[in-house]
Amino acid sequence: MNNSRTPLKLFKRGFLPVGIVFLVSLLSPVHAENLETNTLRGKILYHGAIPPPEEHIIKQDAEVCGKTRQIIPVTISQDGGLQRAVVSVEGMNSGSPQKRPPLILRNDKCQFFPDLGIALVKQPLEVQNLDSILHNTHIRTKKRAFINVVLLPQSKGIKKVIKKPGPMTIACNKHPFMEGFIHVFDHPYHAITNTQGAFTIPNLPPGTHTLSLWHKTLGTIQRTVTLPQKDGTLLNIEFPAP
Amino acid sequence: MPFLSAPMWHSNRTHRFRLFVLLMGLIVGFFACPSPSSATEPQADLSASISRGQQLYQRACILCHGKAGDGDGPDAFYLGAYSAPRPRAFTEGEYKFRSTPSGELPTDSDLLETITNGIPGFMPFFSSLAESDRWDIVAYIKQFSPIFQETDKRTPIVLPPGPLPPNRESINRGHELYTLLDCEKCHSPLAIAPNGLYEQGELRDRRELDILPPDLSKPASFKNGHRPQDIAQSIMTGLDGTPMASFRETLPRPEDIWHLVNYVLSFSRPQ
């Protein structure tokens, strides 16, 4: 028996470097020639009228929530890039997504964090209340309640697994000025537009796709896009005024 | 003063509903008697059960719940087209009276119970129909939404051991919880909050229609029943589609539910 050939040594000598190179190649963009071409890059633009902010005078729990609250219906960048729109590719069910840690939804100073979130099917949602007052988190899908639950001050641990894709709205029965949105997907092909209205969705198969674009005030529209995009092109999509 | 109009509105409507329910009862009774009730196993043959259920539905439920199960039957108009509650739209799959947690579907037995007992003031009871007929109707109304088929299990919540005796101590703890959990903001007195948190029109149901919390000193008007275990269930699971939330995860201690129930029932008991 040749002692120098124990599996561990073999591994250290030869397989470890090879393995590392392999792993790195999986992760690194070098490997991804066709990933690169099948990455959808775009920008959502909006040039319609911008509704004025909603001003709420807070009667209940002002000592925690503040005396007033402003809700901004639409935010755009200087060149009209629409912020916080949700972009997703339709018809992309990728089977059963992996287990994920819970999406934490916090009630904090009478605001939801995140107030625009993304979750995957089978992911648990955990609702927490960081405030010193009661909250009543009421989350609804288009047609039904997902959960309507009262939270004691400073409480954690109310969990429920999300089972269906689709948009959900978050409200507080006690504080009507609190609002939030969660979009649930059964695939990884989605993004929220950044401060410039831009988004990136990587790893798409080539071909023609239908994009769904959602904005809390402007509604939902659909557009088609064909991949791969020509080098360096950015897909510009104009969101029509509602 | 908004709260003066509330009880009047209540009694007017209750009156109208009584008449209506009486009428419905007569009609249903008339049709229900000659109905050939099969004594076979309720789930033995699902599609036969569904088609029997459909026939019964068309006689007993269609006027309120509508042909398409969307809650828009011809009589739904008289129930007040612009006030809650409208007859349930079975197409949407959202239910108030459940033994299951917030956001879940009711069990078949929950649906059977609603059909058997009716909804005081809003829907006649159908206990005169044979039980197998009522199961057939359950099978039929579940067809209006794909959600029952898509859902694998519907698991009832488990109530902690109880009820507990309604002694002074228990009622006092119930009172504490009632304040702690903000019940009084919606439920007292005369259904309008004393501090004006909820003014008339501020509480809305899923259709954006005004909804009034019940007068808790009249348990006979509770829609989901008024035995201690019924009230416990309503508070624990909430009435989905209304502002009445679920408190199962909120109660500091499991047995607190029975103290809360004892306090609620103390409104209608001589002190």
XYZ file of C-alpha atoms in Angstrom:
513
model
C 0.000 0.000 0.000
C 1.403 3.345 -0.958
C 0.773 5.738 1.864
C 1.225 8.815 -0.234
C -1.881 7.899 -2.183
C -4.485 8.283 0.507
C -7.608 9.845 -0.851
C -7.053 12.966 1.238
C -3.638 13.564 -0.250
C -4.866 12.897 -3.745
C -7.598 15.370 -3.156
C -5.217 17.968 -1.813
C -2.742 17.540 -4.624
C -4.836 17.312 -7.680
C -8.548 17.517 -7.156
C -8.642 20.501 -4.902
C -7.150 22.950 -7.411
C -9.206 21.448 -10.225
C -12.310 21.635 -8.089
C -11.667 25.252 -7.221
C -11.152 26.171 -10.852
C -14.377 24.391 -11.718
C -16.336 26.113 -8.967
C -14.963 29.510 -9.825
C -15.802 28.960 -13.458
C -19.370 28.261 -12.469
C -19.597 31.518 -10.598
C -17.461 33.777 -12.737
C -18.818 35.752 -15.657
C -16.109 34.287 -17.912
C -18.035 31.048 -18.126
C -21.171 32.911 -19.000
C -20.720 33.902 -22.613
C -24.275 33.005 -23.416
C -25.508 34.067 -19.986
C -24.298 37.505 -20.904
C -26.326 37.603 -24.089
C -29.373 36.228 -22.388
C -29.348 38.765 -19.661
C -32.232 41.123 -20.089
C -31.285 44.694 -19.297
C -33.869 47.382 -19.471
C -35.227 50.607 -18.224
C -38.811 51.572 -17.478
C -39.752 55.123 -18.311
C -42.737 57.184 -17.336
C -43.577 60.589 -18.733
C -47.221 60.902 -17.710
C -48.693 63.122 -15.034
C -47.470 62.561 -11.496
C -50.246 62.584 -8.898
C -49.549 64.728 -5.824
C -48.466 62.954 -2.613
C -51.247 61.731 -0.326
C -51.078 63.487 3.022
C -52.412 61.635 6.036
C -53.040 63.215 9.414
C -52.419 60.566 12.032
C -55.000 60.449 14.818
C -54.179 57.102 16.326
C -50.798 56.347 17.941
C -49.172 59.577 16.708
C -46.539 59.265 19.442
C -45.130 56.221 17.633
C -46.235 56.801 14.052
C -45.613 60.539 13.805
C -48.248 63.206 13.290
C -48.454 63.021 9.526
C -47.532 60.599 6.805
C -46.921 61.211 3.146
C -47.532 58.510 0.578
C -45.788 59.110 -2.734
C -47.754 57.635 -5.626
C -45.040 57.717 -8.333
C -41.301 58.405 -8.131
C -39.173 58.948 -11.236
C -35.534 59.809 -11.862
C -34.482 62.992 -13.703
C -34.697 61.313 -17.088
C -38.069 59.721 -16.362
C -36.876 56.337 -15.068
C -39.696 54.780 -13.076
C -38.615 53.600 -9.626
C -39.967 50.591 -7.804
C -41.756 48.895 -10.663
C -41.781 45.100 -10.555
C -40.681 43.419 -13.791
C -41.208 39.713 -14.324
C -41.228 37.196 -17.131
C -44.489 35.325 -17.597
C -44.995 31.605 -18.107
C -41.695 30.640 -16.477
C -42.696 28.143 -13.808
C -39.398 26.510 -12.903
C -40.765 23.599 -10.942
C -40.335 23.613 -7.213
C -38.085 26.402 -5.972
C -35.580 25.604 -3.244
C -36.186 26.179 0.413
C -35.592 29.736 1.425
C -35.278 31.523 4.721
C -38.434 33.393 5.699
C -39.193 36.792 4.250
C -39.406 39.027 7.293
C -42.083 41.691 7.204
C -41.567 44.249 9.964
C -43.981 46.788 11.359
C -41.565 49.546 12.356
C -42.696 53.052 13.342
C -45.971 52.286 11.610
C -44.313 51.427 8.319
C -43.881 48.087 6.608
C -40.348 46.935 5.828
C -40.069 45.951 3.097
C -42.997 47.918 1.720
C -42.266 46.416 -1.702
C -41.004 42.873 -1.427
C -40.530 39.763 -3.486
C -41.125 36.251 -2.228
C -40.989 32.822 -3.783
C -43.654 30.155 -3.606
C -43.088 27.892 -0.574
C -41.149 30.632 1.206
C -42.413 31.377 4.719
C -43.448 34.914 5.550
C -42.785 36.073 9.094
C -44.583 39.121 10.413
C -42.940 41.086 13.216
C -43.967 44.109 15.234
C -41.098 46.262 16.483
C -43.372 49.017 17.775
C -44.677 49.560 21.289
C -48.292 49.542 20.062
C -50.662 46.956 18.558
C -50.652 46.445 14.817
C -53.075 44.493 12.656
C -51.382 43.145 9.558
C -53.879 42.224 6.865
C -52.342 40.671 3.756
C -54.584 39.882 0.794
C -54.209 38.285 -2.600
C -56.450 39.567 -5.359
C -59.463 37.660 -4.063
C -58.777 36.353 -0.589
C -57.148 36.983 2.730
C -53.676 35.510 3.068
C -53.585 36.421 6.743
C -55.354 38.963 8.947
C -53.689 38.964 12.308
C -53.275 41.231 15.316
C -49.720 41.655 16.623
C -48.898 42.485 20.214
C -46.291 45.212 20.820
C -42.757 43.945 20.198
C -43.762 40.532 18.964
C -42.243 38.099 16.517
C -42.823 34.691 15.132
C -46.123 34.811 13.267
C -45.204 32.695 10.258
C -47.104 31.404 7.286
C -45.863 29.672 4.162
C -46.749 31.397 0.891
C -48.299 28.890 -1.480
C -49.373 30.775 -4.572
C -47.745 33.147 -7.035
C -49.290 36.558 -7.599
C -49.406 40.030 -6.121
C -50.416 40.630 -2.498
C -51.281 43.859 -0.726
C -50.367 44.585 2.889
C -52.473 46.851 5.046
C -52.938 47.563 8.733
C -56.547 47.588 9.926
C -55.539 50.059 12.625
C -53.442 52.473 10.600
C -54.961 53.093 7.178
C -51.917 55.056 5.985
C -49.688 51.957 6.170
C -49.260 50.244 2.812
C -47.112 47.556 1.332
C -46.875 45.067 -1.524
C -45.419 41.612 -1.921
C -45.041 39.887 -5.260
C -44.825 36.125 -5.203
C -43.169 34.184 -8.020
C -42.541 30.539 -8.789
C -39.389 31.332 -10.801
C -36.298 33.520 -10.459
C -36.978 35.821 -13.428
C -37.997 39.077 -11.818
C -36.596 42.387 -10.638
C -37.537 45.661 -8.999
C -36.458 48.766 -10.882
C -33.767 50.834 -9.159
C -33.571 54.590 -8.592
C -32.852 55.056 -12.310
C -35.755 52.862 -13.383
C -33.312 50.195 -14.578
C -33.456 46.448 -14.067
C -31.539 43.297 -14.973
C -32.902 39.780 -15.278
C -30.106 37.257 -15.905
C -30.040 33.676 -17.192
C -33.078 33.780 -19.422
C -33.471 31.184 -22.155
C -33.279 32.720 -25.652
C -36.529 33.393 -27.479
C -39.524 35.650 -27.171
C -40.814 36.391 -23.678
C -43.758 38.251 -22.288
C -42.812 40.730 -19.612
C -45.250 41.847 -16.974
C -44.669 45.275 -15.452
C -46.377 46.328 -12.264
C -46.459 49.652 -10.483
C -48.563 50.359 -7.395
C -50.208 53.459 -8.850
C -49.889 52.949 -12.593
C -51.154 49.366 -12.698
C -49.968 46.398 -14.733
C -48.940 46.230 -18.397
C -47.374 43.576 -20.617
C -44.704 43.810 -23.293
C -42.861 41.223 -25.361
C -39.114 41.030 -25.755
C -36.888 38.765 -27.838
C -33.561 37.473 -26.550
C -30.682 37.639 -27.104
C -30.639 41.424 -27.215
C -28.190 43.023 -29.605
C -24.914 43.877 -27.951
C -25.188 46.867 -25.706
C -28.870 47.530 -26.298
C -31.050 48.450 -23.425
C -34.701 47.659 -23.649
C -36.632 50.858 -23.023
C -40.232 50.454 -22.030
C -42.548 53.398 -21.652
C -45.163 52.918 -18.944
C -48.394 54.506 -20.202
C -50.267 56.911 -17.914
C -53.192 55.115 -16.227
C -74.171 61.901 16.464
C -73.344 58.920 14.323
C -73.838 56.288 17.002
C -77.519 57.115 17.351
C -78.193 56.044 13.831
C -76.374 52.773 14.209
C -78.850 50.750 16.295
C -81.809 52.004 14.269
C -80.172 50.912 11.109
C -79.515 47.596 12.716
C -83.076 46.942 13.783
C -84.531 48.074 10.470
C -82.370 45.682 8.628
C -82.914 42.884 11.057
C -86.614 43.292 10.567
C -86.347 43.204 6.831
C -84.175 40.156 6.994
C -86.530 38.334 9.327
C -89.322 38.750 6.840
C -87.095 37.700 4.061
C -85.742 34.711 5.882
C -89.251 33.644 6.818
C -90.231 33.782 3.179
C -87.174 31.885 2.127
C -87.849 29.307 4.791
C -91.316 28.754 3.409
C -90.096 28.387 -0.123
C -87.298 26.085 0.850
C -89.538 24.029 3.106
C -91.983 23.594 0.270
C -89.373 22.257 -2.088
C -87.344 20.401 0.432
C -90.049 17.993 1.602
C -90.718 16.026 -1.588
C -87.017 15.957 -2.460
C -85.885 12.371 -2.862
C -83.116 12.097 -0.297
C -80.659 9.360 -0.929
C -79.308 7.597 2.121
C -76.008 6.616 0.494
C -72.522 7.622 1.678
C -72.072 11.366 1.109
C -68.793 11.130 -0.809
C -69.483 7.775 -2.489
C -69.911 9.171 -5.937
C -68.642 12.692 -6.221
C -70.036 13.641 -9.583
C -73.486 12.261 -8.794
C -73.328 14.128 -5.509
C -72.385 17.344 -7.311
C -75.242 17.065 -9.756
C -77.752 16.392 -6.960
C -76.223 19.341 -5.141
C -76.721 21.496 -8.199
C -80.437 20.701 -8.337
C -80.860 21.565 -4.681
C -78.769 24.704 -5.058
C -80.964 25.868 -7.896
C -83.990 25.600 -5.655
C -82.644 26.769 -2.319
C -79.660 29.025 -2.831
C -79.683 30.481 -6.319
C -81.917 33.432 -5.494
C -79.278 34.882 -3.221
C -75.998 33.303 -4.303
C -76.676 33.442 -8.041
C -76.504 30.954 -10.880
C -72.762 31.415 -11.247
C -72.165 31.329 -7.497
C -70.939 34.910 -7.585
C -73.279 36.165 -4.865
C -75.377 38.072 -7.347
C -78.698 36.267 -7.376
C -81.890 38.253 -8.044
C -82.763 38.476 -4.338
C -79.289 39.643 -3.413
C -80.492 43.023 -4.543
C -83.054 43.189 -1.754
C -80.426 42.333 0.789
C -79.039 45.780 0.078
C -76.923 46.083 -3.000
C -74.709 48.657 -1.315
C -74.388 47.342 2.199
C -72.497 44.462 3.687
C -72.767 41.601 3.851
C -73.589 40.554 0.342
C -74.305 36.860 -0.177
C -71.027 35.023 -0.413
C -69.420 34.824 -3.864
C -68.334 31.179 -3.931
C -66.238 31.994 -6.990
C -63.732 33.860 -4.816
C -63.066 31.173 -2.263
C -63.007 33.416 0.808
C -65.017 32.361 3.863
C -65.815 33.889 7.232
C -66.903 30.957 9.342
C -64.081 28.517 9.569
C -62.424 26.219 12.039
C -59.201 26.799 10.072
C -56.594 29.581 10.520
C -56.812 33.023 8.939
C -56.563 32.897 5.150
C -57.367 29.175 4.899
C -60.378 27.474 3.355
C -63.159 26.146 5.587
C -63.463 22.390 6.068
C -66.410 20.578 4.511
C -67.927 20.327 7.987
C -67.651 24.097 8.414
C -69.617 24.576 5.196
C -72.151 21.970 6.270
C -72.571 23.781 9.567
C -73.221 27.116 7.842
C -75.844 25.525 5.610
C -77.440 23.673 8.513
C -77.577 26.621 10.915
C -77.926 29.498 8.472
C -76.654 32.978 9.356
C -78.858 34.872 11.828
C -80.428 37.833 10.087
C -78.893 37.091 6.716
C -79.409 33.551 5.526
C -82.103 30.940 6.307
C -81.115 27.653 7.924
C -81.510 24.413 6.028
C -81.650 21.877 8.825
C -84.887 20.575 7.296
C -82.953 19.169 4.345
C -81.673 15.624 4.783
C -78.035 15.549 5.841
C -77.020 13.776 2.635
C -78.681 16.572 0.655
C -76.685 19.140 2.578
C -73.451 17.246 1.828
C -74.416 17.257 -1.853
C -74.795 21.027 -1.710
C -71.386 21.317 -0.053
C -69.875 19.287 -2.902
C -71.593 21.538 -5.423
C -70.648 24.949 -4.001
C -66.996 23.909 -3.775
C -67.031 23.593 -7.576
C -67.424 27.326 -8.108
C -63.766 28.013 -7.344
C -60.763 25.907 -8.363
C -59.185 26.671 -5.016
C -60.711 23.735 -3.178
C -59.159 21.334 -5.674
C -55.816 23.101 -5.524
C -55.646 22.918 -1.736
C -54.464 19.667 -0.285
C -55.267 20.002 3.374
C -57.587 22.048 5.476
C -56.605 21.593 9.098
C -58.809 22.931 11.894
C -57.183 24.814 14.756
C -57.221 23.161 18.167
C -58.896 25.090 20.966
C -57.146 24.882 24.351
C -59.000 22.832 26.986
C -62.149 24.631 28.072
C -64.459 26.440 28.343
C -63.451 27.719 31.785
C -66.023 28.648 34.425
C -67.176 32.261 34.050
C -66.145 33.391 37.525
C -65.190 36.942 38.531
C -61.499 36.261 38.101
C -61.918 34.944 34.582
C -64.172 37.820 33.546
C -61.692 40.349 34.936
C -58.864 38.791 32.969
C -61.159 38.846 29.921
C -61.767 42.547 30.453
C -58.020 43.171 30.620
C -57.499 41.324 27.345
C -60.419 43.112 25.718
C -58.642 46.414 26.392
C -55.164 45.113 25.606
C -56.261 43.714 22.240
C -58.248 46.794 21.182
C -61.566 44.917 20.914
C -63.256 47.974 22.403
C -62.074 50.146 19.533
C -64.539 48.353 17.288
C -67.076 46.711 19.575
C -68.122 49.128 22.226
C -70.412 50.816 23.009
C -73.170 50.565 20.388
C -70.641 49.341 17.869
C -69.040 52.773 17.520
C -65.739 53.447 19.214
C -65.947 55.922 22.089
C -62.773 57.704 21.012
C -63.862 57.969 17.410
C -61.164 55.728 16.025
C -63.638 54.090 13.726
C -66.391 56.312 12.527
C -69.289 54.977 10.558
C -68.016 54.122 7.107
C -64.440 53.552 8.222
C -64.750 49.820 8.655
C -65.118 48.150 5.288
C -65.391 44.584 4.121
C -63.631 43.009 1.159
C -66.026 44.671 -1.267
C -65.338 48.083 0.232
C -68.838 48.113 1.729
C -69.508 49.492 5.225
C -69.575 46.761 7.790
C -70.771 47.128 11.374
C -69.330 45.071 14.181
C -72.115 43.248 16.027
C -73.493 44.365 19.351
C -71.708 41.926 21.629
C -74.524 42.076 24.192
C -76.736 40.200 21.704
C -75.051 36.839 21.225
C -78.083 35.431 19.406
C -77.087 37.679 16.513
C -73.612 36.131 16.238
C -73.321 34.666 12.788
C -70.905 31.943 13.685
C -72.866 30.722 16.702
C -72.856 31.800 20.347
C -71.799 28.755 22.322
C -68.482 29.437 24.095
C -66.637 27.224 21.595
C -68.237 29.073 18.638
C -67.200 32.468 19.976
C -63.721 31.153 20.777
C -63.434 29.940 17.195
C -64.545 33.276 15.711
C -61.973 35.185 17.769
C -59.167 32.681 17.141
C -59.630 32.347 13.380
C -61.078 35.760 12.507
C -63.784 36.399 9.930
C -61.896 36.584 6.629
C -62.940 39.372 4.316
C -63.792 41.694 7.228
C -61.717 43.794 9.641
C -62.319 41.168 12.354
C -58.817 39.678 12.512
C -57.580 36.433 14.012
C -56.194 36.469 17.545
C -54.919 32.906 17.793
C -51.290 33.976 17.638
C -51.884 37.166 19.590
C -53.210 35.915 22.912
C -50.480 36.002 25.557
C -51.550 32.617 26.985
C -53.608 29.912 25.272
C -56.249 29.748 28.042
C -56.821 33.501 27.613
C -59.288 32.716 24.848
C -61.760 31.360 27.417
C -61.402 34.450 29.628
C -62.119 36.618 26.596
C -65.160 34.487 25.749
C -66.406 34.735 29.343
C -66.038 38.500 29.214
C -67.913 38.735 25.889
C -70.713 36.556 27.276
C -70.856 38.664 30.439
C -72.315 41.526 28.351
C -75.526 39.527 27.974
C -75.594 37.993 31.442
C -77.145 39.816 34.404
C -74.249 41.000 36.577
